[in-house]
Coordinates of C-alpha atoms in Angstrom, one line a residue:
Chain B
X1 CA -10.1 -10.4 -75.3
X2 CA -7.1 -11.8 -73.6
X3 CA -5.9 -9.1 -71.1
X4 CA -2.4 -10.6 -71.2
X5 CA -1.7 -10.1 -74.8
X6 CA -4.6 -8.2 -76.2
X7 CA -5.7 -10.8 -78.7
X8 CA -9.1 -12.4 -78.7
X9 CA -9.6 -15.5 -76.7
X10 CA -9.7 -16.1 -73.0
X11 CA -7.0 -16.8 -70.5
X12 CA -7.4 -19.9 -68.4
X13 CA -5.3 -20.6 -65.4
X14 CA -4.3 -24.1 -64.6
X15 CA -4.3 -24.0 -60.8
X16 CA -2.2 -27.1 -60.5
X17 CA 0.7 -25.9 -62.5
X18 CA 0.1 -22.1 -62.3
X19 CA 0.5 -22.0 -66.1
X20 CA -1.7 -19.8 -68.1
X21 CA -3.3 -22.0 -70.7
X22 CA -3.8 -19.7 -73.7
X23 CA -6.3 -20.9 -76.1
X24 CA -4.3 -19.3 -78.9
X25 CA -0.9 -19.2 -80.3
X26 CA 1.4 -16.2 -80.6
X27 CA 4.4 -15.3 -82.5
X28 CA 6.9 -14.0 -80.0
X29 CA 10.2 -12.4 -80.6
X30 CA 11.5 -12.5 -77.1
X31 CA 14.3 -14.7 -76.0
X32 CA 14.8 -16.5 -72.8
X33 CA 18.1 -15.1 -71.7
X34 CA 18.4 -17.5 -68.9
X35 CA 17.0 -20.4 -70.7
X36 CA 14.5 -22.2 -68.6
X37 CA 11.1 -23.4 -69.7
X38 CA 9.0 -21.7 -67.0
X39 CA 7.2 -24.9 -66.3
X40 CA 6.7 -23.9 -62.7
X41 CA 6.3 -27.4 -61.3
X42 CA 9.7 -27.5 -59.9
X43 CA 10.5 -26.0 -56.5
X44 CA 13.2 -23.4 -56.6
X45 CA 14.5 -20.2 -55.2
X46 CA 15.2 -16.8 -56.4
X47 CA 18.9 -16.6 -57.0
X48 CA 18.8 -12.9 -56.3
X49 CA 16.8 -13.3 -53.1
X50 CA 14.5 -10.3 -52.7
X51 CA 12.6 -9.9 -49.4
X52 CA 8.8 -10.0 -49.5
X53 CA 7.1 -7.6 -47.1
X54 CA 5.0 -10.5 -45.9
X55 CA 6.5 -13.7 -44.8
X56 CA 4.5 -16.1 -46.8
X57 CA 5.4 -19.5 -48.2
X58 CA 5.9 -19.4 -51.9
X59 CA 4.9 -22.8 -53.2
X60 CA 5.6 -21.6 -56.7
X61 CA 8.8 -19.6 -56.0
X62 CA 11.0 -19.5 -59.1
X63 CA 14.3 -20.7 -59.6
X64 CA 16.1 -18.9 -62.4
X65 CA 18.5 -21.7 -62.2
X66 CA 21.3 -20.1 -64.0
X67 CA 20.6 -16.9 -62.2
X68 CA 19.4 -13.9 -64.2
X69 CA 22.1 -11.8 -65.8
X70 CA 21.5 -8.8 -63.6
X71 CA 21.5 -7.7 -60.0
X72 CA 19.1 -5.8 -57.8
X73 CA 20.9 -2.5 -58.0
X74 CA 18.7 -0.2 -60.1
X75 CA 21.6 1.4 -62.0
X76 CA 23.7 -1.3 -63.4
X77 CA 25.2 -2.8 -66.5
X78 CA 24.3 -6.2 -67.8
X79 CA 26.9 -8.8 -68.7
X80 CA 26.2 -8.1 -72.4
X81 CA 26.8 -4.4 -71.9
X82 CA 23.2 -3.2 -72.0
X83 CA 22.0 -0.9 -69.3
X84 CA 18.8 -1.4 -67.4
X85 CA 16.7 1.7 -66.5
X86 CA 14.1 2.1 -63.9
X87 CA 10.8 3.7 -65.0
X88 CA 8.6 5.3 -62.3
X89 CA 5.0 4.6 -63.2
X90 CA 3.0 5.4 -60.1
X91 CA -0.2 4.0 -61.8
X92 CA -3.3 2.5 -60.3
X93 CA -3.3 -1.2 -61.1
X94 CA -7.1 -1.1 -61.6
X95 CA -6.9 2.4 -63.2
X96 CA -8.1 1.1 -66.6
X97 CA -11.1 -0.5 -65.0
X98 CA -11.9 2.7 -63.1
X99 CA -11.7 4.7 -66.3
X100 CA -14.0 2.3 -68.1
X101 CA -16.4 2.2 -65.2
X102 CA -16.6 6.0 -65.3
X103 CA -17.4 5.8 -69.0
X104 CA -20.2 3.3 -68.3
X105 CA -21.5 5.6 -65.5
X106 CA -21.6 8.6 -67.8
X107 CA -23.4 6.6 -70.5
X108 CA -25.9 5.3 -68.0
X109 CA -26.5 8.7 -66.3
X110 CA -26.9 10.5 -69.6
X111 CA -29.8 8.1 -70.4
X112 CA -31.1 8.3 -66.8
X113 CA -30.8 4.5 -66.5
X114 CA -30.6 3.3 -62.9
X115 CA -28.0 0.5 -62.8
X116 CA -27.9 -1.7 -59.8
X117 CA -25.0 -4.1 -59.2
X118 CA -26.3 -7.2 -57.4
X119 CA -23.7 -9.3 -55.5
X120 CA -24.1 -12.3 -53.3
X121 CA -22.7 -15.8 -52.7
X122 CA -24.2 -18.5 -55.0
X123 CA -27.6 -19.7 -53.9
X124 CA -28.8 -16.6 -52.1
X125 CA -31.8 -16.3 -54.4
X126 CA -30.6 -13.4 -56.6
X127 CA -32.2 -14.7 -59.7
X128 CA -35.5 -15.6 -58.0
X129 CA -35.6 -12.0 -56.6
X130 CA -34.9 -10.6 -60.1
X131 CA -37.6 -12.8 -61.7
X132 CA -40.2 -11.6 -59.2
X133 CA -39.1 -8.0 -59.4
X134 CA -39.3 -8.0 -63.2
X135 CA -42.9 -9.4 -63.0
X136 CA -44.0 -7.1 -60.2
X137 CA -42.5 -3.9 -61.7
X138 CA -43.6 -4.6 -65.3
X139 CA -46.4 -2.0 -65.2
X140 CA -44.2 0.8 -63.7
X141 CA -40.8 0.3 -65.2
X142 CA -38.8 -1.1 -68.1
X143 CA -36.3 -3.5 -66.6
X144 CA -33.4 -5.1 -68.4
X145 CA -30.7 -7.4 -67.0
X146 CA -27.0 -8.2 -67.5
X147 CA -26.4 -11.6 -66.2
X148 CA -22.9 -12.7 -65.2
X149 CA -22.1 -16.3 -64.6
X150 CA -19.0 -18.4 -65.1
X151 CA -20.9 -20.9 -67.3
X152 CA -24.4 -21.6 -68.8
X153 CA -27.2 -19.4 -70.0
X154 CA -29.7 -20.9 -67.5
X155 CA -30.2 -17.7 -65.5
X156 CA -30.6 -15.6 -68.6
X157 CA -33.3 -17.9 -69.8
X158 CA -35.1 -17.5 -66.4
X159 CA -34.9 -13.7 -66.7
X160 CA -36.1 -13.7 -70.3
X161 CA -39.0 -16.0 -69.1
X162 CA -39.9 -13.3 -66.6
X163 CA -40.3 -10.8 -69.4
X164 CA -37.0 -8.7 -69.4
X165 CA -34.4 -8.2 -72.1
X166 CA -31.2 -9.8 -71.0
X167 CA -27.6 -10.2 -72.1
X168 CA -25.6 -13.1 -70.6
X169 CA -21.9 -12.7 -69.9
X170 CA -20.0 -15.9 -69.3
X171 CA -16.8 -15.1 -67.5
X172 CA -15.3 -18.5 -67.9
X173 CA -12.6 -18.8 -65.2
X174 CA -13.3 -15.1 -64.2
X175 CA -14.9 -14.7 -60.8
X176 CA -16.3 -11.2 -61.2
X177 CA -17.6 -8.8 -63.9
X178 CA -15.5 -5.9 -64.8
X179 CA -16.2 -2.5 -66.4
X180 CA -15.1 -3.6 -69.8
X181 CA -17.5 -6.6 -69.8
X182 CA -20.4 -4.4 -68.7
X183 CA -19.5 -1.9 -71.4
X184 CA -19.8 -4.5 -74.0
X185 CA -23.0 -5.9 -72.6
X186 CA -24.5 -2.3 -72.6
X187 CA -23.6 -2.0 -76.2
X188 CA -25.4 -5.2 -77.0
X189 CA -28.3 -4.7 -74.7
X190 CA -29.0 -1.0 -75.4
X191 CA -31.2 -0.5 -72.4
X192 CA -34.0 2.0 -72.8
X193 CA -33.7 5.5 -71.4
X194 CA -35.1 6.0 -67.9
X195 CA -35.2 2.2 -67.4
X196 CA -33.9 0.1 -64.5
X197 CA -30.9 -2.1 -65.2
X198 CA -30.0 -5.0 -63.0
X199 CA -26.4 -6.3 -63.3
X200 CA -26.3 -9.7 -61.7
X201 CA -22.7 -10.2 -60.8
X202 CA -21.0 -13.6 -60.5
X203 CA -22.0 -15.4 -57.3
X204 CA -19.0 -14.6 -55.1
X205 CA -18.6 -12.4 -52.1
X206 CA -14.9 -11.6 -52.5
X207 CA -13.8 -10.5 -56.0
X208 CA -16.7 -8.3 -57.3
X209 CA -16.1 -5.9 -54.4
X210 CA -12.9 -4.6 -56.0
X211 CA -14.3 -3.9 -59.4
X212 CA -16.4 -0.8 -60.1
X213 CA -18.6 -1.4 -63.1
X214 CA -20.1 2.1 -63.3
X215 CA -23.3 1.2 -61.5
X216 CA -25.4 3.7 -59.6
X217 CA -25.8 1.5 -56.5
X218 CA -24.5 -1.8 -55.1
X219 CA -26.8 -4.3 -53.4
X220 CA -25.5 -7.3 -51.5
X221 CA -28.0 -10.1 -51.1
X222 CA -27.6 -12.5 -48.2
X223 CA -30.0 -15.3 -47.2
X224 CA -31.2 -16.8 -44.0
X225 CA -29.8 -20.2 -45.1
X226 CA -26.3 -18.7 -44.8
X227 CA -24.5 -17.9 -41.6
X228 CA -25.2 -14.6 -39.7
X229 CA -21.5 -14.0 -39.8
X230 CA -21.3 -13.4 -43.5
X231 CA -20.7 -9.7 -43.1
X232 CA -17.7 -10.3 -40.8
X233 CA -16.3 -12.9 -43.1
X234 CA -16.6 -10.8 -46.2
X235 CA -16.3 -7.2 -44.8
X236 CA -15.1 -5.7 -48.1
X237 CA -18.2 -6.8 -49.9
X238 CA -20.6 -5.6 -47.2
X239 CA -18.7 -2.4 -46.7
X240 CA -19.2 -1.5 -50.3
X241 CA -23.0 -2.1 -50.2
X242 CA -25.5 0.7 -50.5
X243 CA -28.2 -1.8 -49.5
X244 CA -28.2 -5.2 -47.9
X245 CA -31.1 -7.5 -48.7
X246 CA -31.7 -10.4 -46.4
X247 CA -33.6 -12.9 -48.5
X248 CA -35.6 -16.1 -47.6
X249 CA -37.1 -14.7 -44.4
X250 CA -40.0 -17.0 -45.0
X251 CA -37.8 -19.9 -43.9
X252 CA -36.9 -18.3 -40.5
X253 CA -39.3 -20.6 -38.5
X254 CA -37.3 -23.6 -39.7
X255 CA -33.8 -22.2 -39.1
X256 CA -31.6 -21.1 -36.2
X257 CA -30.7 -17.9 -38.1
X258 CA -30.6 -14.9 -35.8
X259 CA -31.7 -11.8 -37.7
X260 CA -30.7 -9.4 -35.0
X261 CA -27.2 -10.8 -34.9
X262 CA -27.0 -10.6 -38.7
X263 CA -28.0 -6.9 -38.6
X264 CA -25.5 -6.2 -35.9
X265 CA -22.8 -7.8 -38.0
X266 CA -23.8 -5.7 -41.0
X267 CA -23.6 -2.6 -38.8
X268 CA -20.1 -3.5 -37.7
X269 CA -18.8 -3.1 -41.2
X270 CA -21.3 -0.6 -42.7
X271 CA -22.9 2.1 -40.8
X272 CA -25.1 3.6 -43.6
X273 CA -26.4 0.8 -45.9
X274 CA -30.1 0.2 -45.7
X275 CA -31.1 -3.3 -44.7
X276 CA -34.3 -5.0 -46.1
X277 CA -35.8 -8.3 -45.0
X278 CA -37.5 -10.0 -47.9
X279 CA -38.8 -13.2 -49.2
X280 CA -38.6 -13.4 -53.0
X281 CA -41.0 -16.4 -53.0
X282 CA -43.6 -15.3 -50.5
X283 CA -43.4 -11.5 -51.1
X284 CA -42.4 -10.2 -47.7
X285 CA -40.6 -6.9 -47.8
X286 CA -40.8 -6.5 -51.6
X287 CA -42.8 -3.3 -51.4
X288 CA -39.9 -1.7 -49.6
X289 CA -37.5 -3.1 -52.2
X290 CA -39.5 -1.6 -55.0
X291 CA -39.7 1.7 -53.2
X292 CA -35.9 1.7 -52.9
X293 CA -35.4 0.8 -56.6
X294 CA -37.8 3.5 -57.8
X295 CA -36.4 6.2 -55.4
X296 CA -33.0 5.8 -57.1
X297 CA -30.8 6.5 -54.0
X298 CA -27.4 8.0 -54.5
X299 CA -24.4 5.7 -54.1
X300 CA -22.6 5.6 -50.8
X301 CA -19.1 7.0 -51.2
X302 CA -17.5 4.3 -49.0
Chain X
X1 CA -9.1 -15.2 -57.4
X2 CA -9.3 -11.5 -58.2
X3 CA -5.5 -11.6 -58.0
X4 CA -5.6 -13.0 -61.5
X5 CA -7.3 -9.9 -62.8
X6 CA -4.9 -7.7 -60.8
X7 CA -2.0 -9.5 -62.4
X8 CA -3.5 -9.0 -65.8
X9 CA -4.0 -5.4 -65.0
X10 CA -0.3 -5.1 -64.1
X11 CA 0.8 -6.7 -67.3
X12 CA -1.5 -4.7 -69.5
X13 CA -0.7 -1.3 -67.8
X14 CA 3.0 -1.9 -68.1
X15 CA 2.9 -3.0 -71.7
X16 CA 1.0 0.2 -72.5
X17 CA 3.2 2.5 -70.4
X18 CA 6.5 1.0 -71.4
X19 CA 6.2 0.4 -75.1
X20 CA 9.6 -1.4 -75.6
X21 CA 12.3 -3.4 -73.9
X22 CA 12.3 -6.4 -71.8
X23 CA 10.9 -5.8 -68.3
X24 CA 13.2 -7.2 -65.7
X25 CA 11.4 -6.3 -62.5
X26 CA 8.2 -4.7 -61.3
X27 CA 7.6 -3.0 -58.0
X28 CA 4.0 -2.8 -56.8
X29 CA 2.2 -1.6 -53.7
X30 CA -0.5 -3.6 -52.1
X31 CA -2.4 -2.0 -49.3
X32 CA -3.1 -4.2 -46.3
X33 CA -6.8 -3.3 -46.3
X34 CA -7.4 -4.2 -50.0
X35 CA -8.1 -7.9 -49.4
X36 CA -5.6 -8.7 -52.1
X37 CA -3.2 -11.5 -51.1
X38 CA 0.3 -10.7 -52.3
X39 CA 1.2 -14.4 -52.5
X40 CA -1.7 -15.0 -54.9
X41 CA -0.6 -12.1 -57.0
X42 CA 2.9 -13.6 -57.3
X43 CA 1.4 -16.9 -58.4
X44 CA -0.8 -15.3 -61.0
X45 CA 1.9 -12.9 -62.2
X46 CA 4.1 -15.7 -63.3
X47 CA 1.2 -17.2 -65.3
X48 CA 0.1 -13.9 -66.8
X49 CA 3.5 -12.7 -67.9
X50 CA 4.2 -15.8 -70.0
X51 CA 4.6 -14.9 -73.6
X52 CA 4.8 -11.1 -72.8
X53 CA 7.8 -8.7 -72.4
X54 CA 7.4 -9.3 -68.7
X55 CA 8.1 -13.0 -68.9
X56 CA 10.6 -13.9 -66.2
X57 CA 10.4 -10.5 -64.5
X58 CA 10.7 -10.3 -60.8
X59 CA 7.8 -9.0 -58.9
X60 CA 8.5 -7.0 -55.7
X61 CA 5.5 -6.3 -53.5
X62 CA 5.6 -3.4 -51.1
X63 CA 3.1 -4.0 -48.3
X64 CA 1.4 -0.8 -47.3
X65 CA 0.2 -0.9 -43.7
X66 CA -3.4 0.2 -42.9
X67 CA -4.0 3.5 -41.1
X68 CA -7.2 5.1 -40.2
X69 CA -8.8 8.0 -38.3
X70 CA -11.7 7.7 -35.9
X71 CA -14.6 10.0 -36.9
X72 CA -15.7 10.3 -33.3
X73 CA -12.5 11.0 -31.3
X74 CA -10.3 12.0 -34.3
X75 CA -7.5 9.8 -33.2
X76 CA -5.3 8.4 -36.0
X77 CA -4.3 4.8 -35.6
X78 CA -3.0 1.7 -37.3
X79 CA -5.5 -0.7 -38.9
X80 CA -4.5 -4.2 -39.6
X81 CA -8.0 -5.1 -40.7
X82 CA -10.9 -3.4 -42.3
X83 CA -13.0 -3.9 -39.2
X84 CA -11.0 -2.1 -36.5
X85 CA -12.8 -0.7 -33.5
X86 CA -11.4 2.5 -32.0
X87 CA -10.5 2.5 -28.3
X88 CA -13.3 5.1 -27.9
X89 CA -15.9 2.5 -29.0
X90 CA -16.6 3.7 -32.5
X91 CA -16.5 0.7 -34.8
X92 CA -15.8 2.7 -38.0
X93 CA -12.5 4.2 -38.9
X94 CA -12.0 6.3 -41.9
X95 CA -9.3 4.6 -44.0
X96 CA -6.4 6.9 -44.6
X97 CA -4.0 4.4 -46.0
X98 CA -3.9 0.7 -46.9
X99 CA -6.2 0.6 -49.9
X100 CA -3.4 1.1 -52.5
X101 CA -3.1 -1.1 -55.5
X102 CA -0.3 0.7 -57.5
X103 CA 2.5 0.0 -59.9
X104 CA 5.4 2.0 -58.5
X105 CA 8.1 1.3 -61.0
X106 CA 9.5 -1.1 -63.5
X107 CA 13.1 -1.9 -64.5
X108 CA 13.5 -2.2 -68.2
X109 CA 16.3 -3.5 -70.3

């Protein structure tokens, strides 16, 4: 669904022009009171000059060339005689996501499904770790997977090949999963009661940190082929983690990656998350990973 | 670009909360510790409002500074970043303020 207008279809953002390229047409009744075409390619200024709290360059700043027919005073009359009113909302911007996440959480908990939100940068070995985990846990646990990627069903096919039921969500231009997407995926997947559900988020260490999905735990996967400073560069993500998995430790003899430095960096942003050192290909540390998954730890409040 | 989803959230929430009228301006609060870039929200807001009752609305962003309390020495202090070390040596401050992402008010015609 298009979150902008509520109709079906996806919203795509043209980063060159800043225009939302809607894949669909709408009938709109609104009028352009100040008659400009909103093609934001022109450089312009706000005629009414509001101050931004942060001094940042607005490459896209608007120019309502003819000036909007109102001023900044919140109790005023317009030129056409209509009054503007100020409505106090005091609403969480992500309030709807939070609500839907709690709904997912309640649904999952009522079925005793342990849902793990897996987040990492692209190429950390998330899907390889999942494939291996599904195979190794097959005799103990039913595992299903919600796979989030911007494009393709390649990862979903790998997961299915490993023997788990999977639903793929392609987010298109979206850089993270949100609670509504997970809710739909759960409806389609119908994971078994008392099973383990992996939610493989879009490979990205920034955006997913902000969106609660209703998961029971958050796992951040980093790998030895990335820098030791990832926790410092992406503190929001590492702070939100219940567990940090350092993957590809089998490659350490060939790399300059300093494990102790990495752990110290994790500890600078997160004092409580567990830290596991694993190799999804060679099998190091996987016993501990499976113990963590089957122990179903409670989520860290931070 | 989570700012796109944030802008969509703003538009969606306002369209639900204010069922009629043209929205002339929107005031939001963005906490300094959220990792959300106000300029990127501005950029996305313009794109997201096209074809809605918010088209052409002005977006005012109130920057909420970060504030935290040290769990060790209990001292309250400003936090300009999520990783702020207390003078007493404790690297973790409990965030008291700066994680806001709120719509404060809208001006409607």
